C-alpha positions as a printed Julia matrix, in Angstrom:
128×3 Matrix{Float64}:
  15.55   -6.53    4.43
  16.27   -9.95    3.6
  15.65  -11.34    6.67
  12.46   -9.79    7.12
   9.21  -11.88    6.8
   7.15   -8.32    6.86
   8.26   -4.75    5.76
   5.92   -2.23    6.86
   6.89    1.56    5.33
   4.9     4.88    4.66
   4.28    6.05    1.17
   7.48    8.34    1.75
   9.97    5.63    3.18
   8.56    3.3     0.02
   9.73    6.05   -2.65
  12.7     6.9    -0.78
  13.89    3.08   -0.15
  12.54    2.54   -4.12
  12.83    5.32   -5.7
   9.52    5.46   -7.5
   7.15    7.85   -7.12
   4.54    7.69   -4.5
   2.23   10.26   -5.88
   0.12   13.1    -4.42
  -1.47   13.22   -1.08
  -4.89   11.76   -1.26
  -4.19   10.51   -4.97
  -6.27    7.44   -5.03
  -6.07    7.19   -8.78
  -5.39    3.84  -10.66
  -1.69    5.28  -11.42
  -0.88    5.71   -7.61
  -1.9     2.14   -6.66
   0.62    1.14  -10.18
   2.87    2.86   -8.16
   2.1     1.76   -4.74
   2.41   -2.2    -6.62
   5.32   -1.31   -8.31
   7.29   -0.51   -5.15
   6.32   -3.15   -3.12
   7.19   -5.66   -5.59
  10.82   -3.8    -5.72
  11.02   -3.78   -1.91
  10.13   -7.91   -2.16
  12.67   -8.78   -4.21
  14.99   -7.84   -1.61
  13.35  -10.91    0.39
  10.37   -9.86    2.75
   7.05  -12.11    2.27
   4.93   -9.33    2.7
   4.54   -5.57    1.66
   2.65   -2.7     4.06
   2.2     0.89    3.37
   0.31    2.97    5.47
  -0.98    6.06    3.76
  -1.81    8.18    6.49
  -6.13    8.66    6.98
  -5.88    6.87    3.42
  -6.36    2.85    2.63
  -3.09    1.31    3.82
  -1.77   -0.94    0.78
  -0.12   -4.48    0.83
   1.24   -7.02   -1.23
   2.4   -10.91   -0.59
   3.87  -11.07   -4.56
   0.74  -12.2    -6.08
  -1.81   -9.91   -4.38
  -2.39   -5.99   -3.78
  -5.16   -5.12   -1.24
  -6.34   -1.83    0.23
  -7.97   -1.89    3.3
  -9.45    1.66    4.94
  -8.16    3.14    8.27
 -10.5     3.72   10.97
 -11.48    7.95   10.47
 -10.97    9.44   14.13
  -9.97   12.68   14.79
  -6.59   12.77   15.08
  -4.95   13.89   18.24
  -1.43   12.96   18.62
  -0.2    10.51   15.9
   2.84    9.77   18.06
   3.39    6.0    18.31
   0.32    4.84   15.75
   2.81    3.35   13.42
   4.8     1.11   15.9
   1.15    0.46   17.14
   0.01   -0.68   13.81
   2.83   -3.08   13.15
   2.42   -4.44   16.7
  -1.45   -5.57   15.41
   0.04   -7.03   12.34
   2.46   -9.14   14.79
   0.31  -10.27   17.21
  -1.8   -11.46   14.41
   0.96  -13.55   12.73
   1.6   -14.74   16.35
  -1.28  -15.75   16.73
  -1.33  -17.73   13.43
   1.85  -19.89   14.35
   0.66  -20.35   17.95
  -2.04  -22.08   16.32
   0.11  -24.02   14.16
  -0.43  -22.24   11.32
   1.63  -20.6     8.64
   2.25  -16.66    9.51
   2.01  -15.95    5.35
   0.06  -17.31    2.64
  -2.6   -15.96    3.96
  -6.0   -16.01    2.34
  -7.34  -12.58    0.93
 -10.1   -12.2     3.91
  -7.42  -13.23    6.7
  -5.41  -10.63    5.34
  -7.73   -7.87    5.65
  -8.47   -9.0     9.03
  -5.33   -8.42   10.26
  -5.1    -4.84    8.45
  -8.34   -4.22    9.81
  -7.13   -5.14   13.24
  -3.63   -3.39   12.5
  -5.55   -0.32   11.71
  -7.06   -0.75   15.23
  -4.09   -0.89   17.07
  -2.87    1.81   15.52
  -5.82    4.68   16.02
  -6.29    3.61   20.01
  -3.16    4.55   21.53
């Protein structure tokens, strides 16, 4: 992972990789986002610049080291799921593409810009 700018894992991967609890299905409580910060700040010391974990229908969850935001998935019903992760992270690359093709930097992002590209992310990855 060190030589990754962007680490995007499920709420399983994150407590298997960490080893700290995820929590509960659908536990939106204060202590599951402790948790949800508290793994993505052990998966950044391993290097990445930024932190994603997709929860499923829930928020997805991400951290650049000094902020944690949640931004909601798109509710659809759900046909085949097949693919909507590799989707997901292909909306969050594009987007940081996009930001260096412009001559800007791909992190450091401002809070807004951020959910933008979750927003988009989230896009991507219910349209397959």
């Amino acid at each position: 992972m060190r030589h990754a700018g962007v680490v995007k894992l499920t709420e399983e991967e994150l407590e298997f990789v960490t080893g700290i609890p995820a929590g509960a299905p659908g536990d939106a409580s204060t202590r599951a986002g402790e948790r949800l910060l508290r793994g993505c700040e052990k998966i950044l010391e391993y290097g990445p610049m930024f932190v994603v974990v997709t929860r499923g229908k829930e928020p997805c969850f991400a951290f650049d080291g000094s902020s944690a935001i949640e931004v909601p998935a798109f509710q659809v019903e759900q046909v085949d799921s097949t693919g909507g992760g590799d989707a997901f992270v292909g909306g969050i690359l594009l987007t940081l593409l996009g930001r260096m093709r412009r001559g800007e930097k791909p992190f450091g992002m401002e809070r807004e810009a951020i959910r933008d590209m979750l927003r988009f992310a989230h896009a991507c990855g219910r349209s397959r």
